[in-house]
Amino acid sequence: MAAEPEPVRPGGPAAEGAFPSGPGPGPARGPEVPAPGGTPEGVELIVVGGGPAGCAAALMAASVGLRSVVVEEAGRLCGKLRGIPAVDNVAGGHRGGPELADAIAADLARTPLCRVELGVRAVRVRAHGDRASVTLDDGRRLHAPYAVVATGTGPLGPRVAGWLTVRPGARTAGLWGAEPPPRARTLLVLGADRPLGTFLRAHPGLDARVLVAHPPEDDYKADEVRDDPRVELLPVAGLTLLPPGSGPVARWTARDGRSGASEADAVLLNLGSAPAPPPGDLVRDSAGYCPPRSQPPRLFTAGDLRSARFQRIMAATGSGGEAALRAYYELSGVPTG
């Protein structure tokens, strides 16, 4: 397995000031682009979030000679990506999330212009007149001319799904990273969010009926799995999940007024995700996402945090690279239009 950048702890060898002084050894800049300046922390860019978007931002920054620090709450880079067993919409020949995550981590490990801090969480991100600051949960505060925030999304629970009622004792599991029970005949999936397509591609040999109960807001997502012969779509107005026993696991009301009950060998939650921005100065839209064009100076957003409509691995990496380039041009005084 490819090595990941060594986690940094306060006071360790790669703590503040560990970068060599002066501009990094990136590609030569033309005379019209002055070398940007750093900060006492020795970085020009703070990247919050170590998923594909954040790692792409750090790699792009290094390619133009900017030093960065990546702050990641988990103990590994690209942790969510490692839970995707099959990918078929990324360039480079990678077919699994863990394989792709290892490749990204190895790329980041090869650059001396980026340090990685694992196991620390950003608790506040601020935009000041001349810098960005990120406060960590260990009490430290990082400063740099710019920050890219790519903290992505987190899974929604049943309580936020107005169409779903879960009775005490009902049993569920998350679809993300789940393995179907052996010899399962029917799986009940609650919600048609996009991980369902990943789940089906990861288990081509699954010989079971996959009953997908979903609300109206998931209709366009359900179209992505409609042609899978294992899938039976159940558009519902409401569903009640029941505790295990000798009867059905769920009772539902369809949107056409019909009512019914369903049995299943397992119930998997696939209710979608919600943006997970850190507190501070990021500007959120009505759904909680942080569109790049709405952000204050000094702060850029990338990856799934931007919008519910562009949550794809390649879209995330592209947005991370673009955010780092925008920081570079801002530092260099080059207009981007």
PDB file of C-alpha atoms in Angstrom, residues 23-204:
ATOM      1  CA  PRO A  23       9.722  30.301  -2.387  1.00  0.00           C
ATOM      2  CA  GLY A  24       9.298  26.629  -3.151  1.00  0.00           C
ATOM      3  CA  PRO A  25      10.879  24.811  -6.111  1.00  0.00           C
ATOM      4  CA  GLY A  26       7.767  24.914  -8.304  1.00  0.00           C
ATOM      5  CA  PRO A  27       7.840  25.608 -12.034  1.00  0.00           C
ATOM      6  CA  ALA A  28       9.580  28.822 -13.024  1.00  0.00           C
ATOM      7  CA  ARG A  29       7.306  31.845 -13.059  1.00  0.00           C
ATOM      8  CA  GLY A  30       7.345  34.337 -15.895  1.00  0.00           C
ATOM      9  CA  PRO A  31       8.473  37.863 -15.149  1.00  0.00           C
ATOM     10  CA  GLU A  32       4.869  39.067 -15.118  1.00  0.00           C
ATOM     11  CA  VAL A  33       4.025  36.810 -12.140  1.00  0.00           C
ATOM     12  CA  PRO A  34       5.829  37.826  -8.933  1.00  0.00           C
ATOM     13  CA  ALA A  35       6.610  35.169  -6.356  1.00  0.00           C
ATOM     14  CA  PRO A  36       3.945  35.168  -3.650  1.00  0.00           C
ATOM     15  CA  GLY A  37       4.837  35.698  -0.032  1.00  0.00           C
ATOM     16  CA  GLY A  38       4.321  33.338   2.889  1.00  0.00           C
ATOM     17  CA  THR A  39       3.418  33.614   6.558  1.00  0.00           C
ATOM     18  CA  PRO A  40       5.108  32.782   9.870  1.00  0.00           C
ATOM     19  CA  GLU A  41       3.619  29.263   9.495  1.00  0.00           C
ATOM     20  CA  GLY A  42       5.593  28.887   6.279  1.00  0.00           C
ATOM     21  CA  VAL A  43       2.579  28.300   4.040  1.00  0.00           C
ATOM     22  CA  GLU A  44       0.702  30.280   1.446  1.00  0.00           C
ATOM     23  CA  LEU A  45      -2.404  28.061   1.521  1.00  0.00           C
ATOM     24  CA  ILE A  46      -4.348  26.217   4.207  1.00  0.00           C
ATOM     25  CA  VAL A  47      -6.463  23.323   2.937  1.00  0.00           C
ATOM     26  CA  VAL A  48      -9.259  22.156   5.237  1.00  0.00           C
ATOM     27  CA  GLY A  49     -10.298  18.633   4.314  1.00  0.00           C
ATOM     28  CA  GLY A  50      -8.160  15.769   3.033  1.00  0.00           C
ATOM     29  CA  GLY A  51     -10.502  14.186   0.513  1.00  0.00           C
ATOM     30  CA  PRO A  52     -10.032  14.208  -3.280  1.00  0.00           C
ATOM     31  CA  ALA A  53     -10.817  17.939  -3.542  1.00  0.00           C
ATOM     32  CA  GLY A  54      -8.500  18.993  -0.729  1.00  0.00           C
ATOM     33  CA  CYS A  55      -5.668  16.773  -1.928  1.00  0.00           C
ATOM     34  CA  ALA A  56      -6.074  18.107  -5.473  1.00  0.00           C
ATOM     35  CA  ALA A  57      -5.854  21.654  -4.117  1.00  0.00           C
ATOM     36  CA  ALA A  58      -2.589  20.846  -2.324  1.00  0.00           C
ATOM     37  CA  LEU A  59      -1.115  19.134  -5.386  1.00  0.00           C
ATOM     38  CA  MET A  60      -2.035  22.035  -7.647  1.00  0.00           C
ATOM     39  CA  ALA A  61      -0.600  24.495  -5.140  1.00  0.00           C
ATOM     40  CA  ALA A  62       2.679  22.578  -5.107  1.00  0.00           C
ATOM     41  CA  SER A  63       2.798  22.538  -8.908  1.00  0.00           C
ATOM     42  CA  VAL A  64       2.947  26.356  -8.936  1.00  0.00           C
ATOM     43  CA  GLY A  65       5.383  26.605  -6.038  1.00  0.00           C
ATOM     44  CA  LEU A  66       2.950  27.307  -3.204  1.00  0.00           C
ATOM     45  CA  ARG A  67       3.467  25.676   0.174  1.00  0.00           C
ATOM     46  CA  SER A  68       0.371  24.313   1.864  1.00  0.00           C
ATOM     47  CA  VAL A  69      -0.861  22.496   4.930  1.00  0.00           C
ATOM     48  CA  VAL A  70      -3.735  20.009   4.716  1.00  0.00           C
ATOM     49  CA  VAL A  71      -5.854  19.640   7.846  1.00  0.00           C
ATOM     50  CA  GLU A  72      -7.874  16.410   7.993  1.00  0.00           C
ATOM     51  CA  GLU A  73     -10.059  15.285  10.887  1.00  0.00           C
ATOM     52  CA  ALA A  74      -9.766  11.574  10.127  1.00  0.00           C
ATOM     53  CA  GLY A  75      -6.674   9.461  10.572  1.00  0.00           C
ATOM     54  CA  ARG A  76      -6.222   8.929   6.829  1.00  0.00           C
ATOM     55  CA  LEU A  77      -6.505  10.893   3.643  1.00  0.00           C
ATOM     56  CA  CYS A  78      -9.507  10.249   1.381  1.00  0.00           C
ATOM     57  CA  GLY A  79     -11.327   8.249   4.047  1.00  0.00           C
ATOM     58  CA  LYS A  80     -14.761   8.461   2.426  1.00  0.00           C
ATOM     59  CA  LEU A  81     -13.331   7.471  -0.933  1.00  0.00           C
ATOM     60  CA  ARG A  82     -11.932   4.313   0.649  1.00  0.00           C
ATOM     61  CA  GLY A  83     -15.497   3.212   1.352  1.00  0.00           C
ATOM     62  CA  ILE A  84     -16.427   3.180  -2.352  1.00  0.00           C
ATOM     63  CA  PRO A  85     -15.727  -0.347  -3.583  1.00  0.00           C
ATOM     64  CA  ALA A  86     -16.182   0.374  -7.290  1.00  0.00           C
ATOM     65  CA  VAL A  87     -15.659   3.498  -9.382  1.00  0.00           C
ATOM     66  CA  ASP A  88     -16.223   3.755 -13.117  1.00  0.00           C
ATOM     67  CA  ASN A  89     -16.321   7.499 -13.724  1.00  0.00           C
ATOM     68  CA  VAL A  90     -12.737   8.580 -13.026  1.00  0.00           C
ATOM     69  CA  ALA A  91      -9.752   8.897 -15.326  1.00  0.00           C
ATOM     70  CA  GLY A  92      -6.521   7.014 -14.819  1.00  0.00           C
ATOM     71  CA  GLY A  93      -7.655   3.394 -14.880  1.00  0.00           C
ATOM     72  CA  HIS A  94      -8.567   3.094 -11.201  1.00  0.00           C
ATOM     73  CA  ARG A  95     -11.537   0.809 -10.583  1.00  0.00           C
ATOM     74  CA  GLY A  96     -11.851   0.933  -6.802  1.00  0.00           C
ATOM     75  CA  GLY A  97     -12.041   3.684  -4.202  1.00  0.00           C
ATOM     76  CA  PRO A  98      -9.256   2.292  -1.980  1.00  0.00           C
ATOM     77  CA  GLU A  99      -6.912   2.006  -4.972  1.00  0.00           C
ATOM     78  CA  LEU A 100      -7.644   5.575  -6.038  1.00  0.00           C
ATOM     79  CA  ALA A 101      -7.269   6.867  -2.479  1.00  0.00           C
ATOM     80  CA  ASP A 102      -3.856   5.218  -2.181  1.00  0.00           C
ATOM     81  CA  ALA A 103      -2.748   6.777  -5.470  1.00  0.00           C
ATOM     82  CA  ILE A 104      -3.850  10.255  -4.356  1.00  0.00           C
ATOM     83  CA  ALA A 105      -2.124   9.869  -0.995  1.00  0.00           C
ATOM     84  CA  ALA A 106       1.070   8.701  -2.701  1.00  0.00           C
ATOM     85  CA  ASP A 107       1.033  11.721  -4.991  1.00  0.00           C
ATOM     86  CA  LEU A 108       0.715  14.024  -1.997  1.00  0.00           C
ATOM     87  CA  ALA A 109       3.498  12.217  -0.146  1.00  0.00           C
ATOM     88  CA  ARG A 110       5.890  12.953  -2.999  1.00  0.00           C
ATOM     89  CA  THR A 111       5.719  16.733  -2.711  1.00  0.00           C
ATOM     90  CA  PRO A 112       7.912  18.511  -0.159  1.00  0.00           C
ATOM     91  CA  LEU A 113       5.717  21.606  -0.456  1.00  0.00           C
ATOM     92  CA  CYS A 114       2.781  20.134   1.464  1.00  0.00           C
ATOM     93  CA  ARG A 115       2.540  18.950   5.029  1.00  0.00           C
ATOM     94  CA  VAL A 116      -0.427  16.965   6.290  1.00  0.00           C
ATOM     95  CA  GLU A 117      -1.969  17.154   9.741  1.00  0.00           C
ATOM     96  CA  LEU A 118      -4.192  14.152  10.434  1.00  0.00           C
ATOM     97  CA  GLY A 119      -6.551  13.704  13.368  1.00  0.00           C
ATOM     98  CA  VAL A 120      -7.178  17.434  13.863  1.00  0.00           C
ATOM     99  CA  ARG A 121     -10.427  19.238  13.133  1.00  0.00           C
ATOM    100  CA  ALA A 122     -10.992  22.790  11.999  1.00  0.00           C
ATOM    101  CA  VAL A 123     -13.410  24.405  14.443  1.00  0.00           C
ATOM    102  CA  ARG A 124     -13.446  27.880  12.884  1.00  0.00           C
ATOM    103  CA  VAL A 125     -12.456  29.367   9.526  1.00  0.00           C
ATOM    104  CA  ARG A 126     -12.154  33.144   9.271  1.00  0.00           C
ATOM    105  CA  ALA A 127     -11.457  35.631   6.496  1.00  0.00           C
ATOM    106  CA  HIS A 128      -9.456  38.680   7.573  1.00  0.00           C
ATOM    107  CA  GLY A 129      -8.409  41.669   5.541  1.00  0.00           C
ATOM    108  CA  ASP A 130      -4.943  40.342   4.790  1.00  0.00           C
ATOM    109  CA  ARG A 131      -5.143  36.621   5.558  1.00  0.00           C
ATOM    110  CA  ALA A 132      -7.253  33.582   6.336  1.00  0.00           C
ATOM    111  CA  SER A 133      -7.130  31.829   9.686  1.00  0.00           C
ATOM    112  CA  VAL A 134      -8.130  28.323  10.733  1.00  0.00           C
ATOM    113  CA  THR A 135      -8.555  27.405  14.393  1.00  0.00           C
ATOM    114  CA  LEU A 136      -7.993  23.749  15.224  1.00  0.00           C
ATOM    115  CA  ASP A 137      -9.573  21.644  17.939  1.00  0.00           C
ATOM    116  CA  ASP A 138      -6.214  21.358  19.710  1.00  0.00           C
ATOM    117  CA  GLY A 139      -6.171  25.129  20.269  1.00  0.00           C
ATOM    118  CA  ARG A 140      -3.732  26.121  17.546  1.00  0.00           C
ATOM    119  CA  ARG A 141      -4.545  28.781  14.963  1.00  0.00           C
ATOM    120  CA  LEU A 142      -3.078  28.594  11.476  1.00  0.00           C
ATOM    121  CA  HIS A 143      -2.669  31.656   9.238  1.00  0.00           C
ATOM    122  CA  ALA A 144      -2.049  31.923   5.509  1.00  0.00           C
ATOM    123  CA  PRO A 145      -2.901  34.349   2.729  1.00  0.00           C
ATOM    124  CA  TYR A 146      -5.696  32.014   1.554  1.00  0.00           C
ATOM    125  CA  ALA A 147      -7.621  28.920   2.591  1.00  0.00           C
ATOM    126  CA  VAL A 148      -9.450  26.259   0.590  1.00  0.00           C
ATOM    127  CA  VAL A 149     -12.254  24.536   2.485  1.00  0.00           C
ATOM    128  CA  ALA A 150     -13.233  21.096   1.180  1.00  0.00           C
ATOM    129  CA  THR A 151     -14.944  19.388   4.108  1.00  0.00           C
ATOM    130  CA  GLY A 152     -17.599  17.724   1.979  1.00  0.00           C
ATOM    131  CA  THR A 153     -20.822  16.279   3.309  1.00  0.00           C
ATOM    132  CA  GLY A 154     -22.041  13.928   6.011  1.00  0.00           C
ATOM    133  CA  PRO A 155     -24.856  11.332   5.935  1.00  0.00           C
ATOM    134  CA  LEU A 156     -28.378  12.305   6.876  1.00  0.00           C
ATOM    135  CA  GLY A 157     -30.186  10.340   9.581  1.00  0.00           C
ATOM    136  CA  PRO A 158     -33.834   9.240   9.690  1.00  0.00           C
ATOM    137  CA  ARG A 159     -34.906  12.178  11.848  1.00  0.00           C
ATOM    138  CA  VAL A 160     -34.457  14.655   9.022  1.00  0.00           C
ATOM    139  CA  ALA A 161     -36.490  12.586   6.545  1.00  0.00           C
ATOM    140  CA  GLY A 162     -40.029  13.865   6.939  1.00  0.00           C
ATOM    141  CA  TRP A 163     -41.459  10.955   4.929  1.00  0.00           C
ATOM    142  CA  LEU A 164     -39.882   8.309   7.172  1.00  0.00           C
ATOM    143  CA  THR A 165     -40.972   7.104  10.633  1.00  0.00           C
ATOM    144  CA  VAL A 166     -38.777   4.654  12.526  1.00  0.00           C
ATOM    145  CA  ARG A 167     -40.473   2.688  15.310  1.00  0.00           C
ATOM    146  CA  PRO A 168     -38.424   1.803  18.426  1.00  0.00           C
ATOM    147  CA  GLY A 169     -36.476  -1.390  17.874  1.00  0.00           C
ATOM    148  CA  ALA A 170     -36.432  -1.150  14.074  1.00  0.00           C
ATOM    149  CA  ARG A 171     -33.130  -2.272  12.614  1.00  0.00           C
ATOM    150  CA  THR A 172     -31.241  -0.404   9.932  1.00  0.00           C
ATOM    151  CA  ALA A 173     -27.736  -0.100   8.555  1.00  0.00           C
ATOM    152  CA  GLY A 174     -26.111   2.502   6.360  1.00  0.00           C
ATOM    153  CA  LEU A 175     -25.850   1.637   2.683  1.00  0.00           C
ATOM    154  CA  TRP A 176     -22.424   3.270   2.418  1.00  0.00           C
ATOM    155  CA  GLY A 177     -19.871   0.465   2.533  1.00  0.00           C
ATOM    156  CA  ALA A 178     -22.491  -2.172   3.435  1.00  0.00           C
ATOM    157  CA  GLU A 179     -22.238  -5.816   2.438  1.00  0.00           C
ATOM    158  CA  PRO A 180     -25.511  -7.561   1.556  1.00  0.00           C
ATOM    159  CA  PRO A 181     -26.444 -10.467   3.855  1.00  0.00           C
ATOM    160  CA  PRO A 182     -25.605 -13.896   2.437  1.00  0.00           C
ATOM    161  CA  ARG A 183     -28.499 -15.464   0.525  1.00  0.00           C
ATOM    162  CA  ALA A 184     -30.592 -12.297   0.870  1.00  0.00           C
ATOM    163  CA  ARG A 185     -33.750 -12.414  -1.237  1.00  0.00           C
ATOM    164  CA  THR A 186     -34.964  -8.841  -0.706  1.00  0.00           C
ATOM    165  CA  LEU A 187     -33.173  -5.687   0.382  1.00  0.00           C
ATOM    166  CA  LEU A 188     -35.214  -2.633   1.330  1.00  0.00           C
ATOM    167  CA  VAL A 189     -33.299   0.550   0.549  1.00  0.00           C
ATOM    168  CA  LEU A 190     -34.699   3.758   2.012  1.00  0.00           C
ATOM    169  CA  GLY A 191     -33.861   6.623  -0.318  1.00  0.00           C
ATOM    170  CA  ALA A 192     -32.441   6.700  -3.850  1.00  0.00           C
ATOM    171  CA  ASP A 193     -29.312   8.748  -3.253  1.00  0.00           C
ATOM    172  CA  ARG A 194     -26.377   8.130  -5.589  1.00  0.00           C
ATOM    173  CA  PRO A 195     -24.450   5.654  -3.386  1.00  0.00           C
ATOM    174  CA  LEU A 196     -27.102   3.134  -4.467  1.00  0.00           C
ATOM    175  CA  GLY A 197     -25.609   3.012  -7.954  1.00  0.00           C
ATOM    176  CA  THR A 198     -22.160   2.477  -6.452  1.00  0.00           C
ATOM    177  CA  PHE A 199     -23.529  -0.313  -4.252  1.00  0.00           C
ATOM    178  CA  LEU A 200     -25.091  -2.090  -7.230  1.00  0.00           C
ATOM    179  CA  ARG A 201     -21.925  -1.802  -9.327  1.00  0.00           C
ATOM    180  CA  ALA A 202     -19.848  -3.126  -6.431  1.00  0.00           C
ATOM    181  CA  HIS A 203     -22.029  -6.239  -6.160  1.00  0.00           C
ATOM    182  CA  PRO A 204     -22.685  -7.409  -9.730  1.00  0.00           C
TER     183      PRO A 204
END
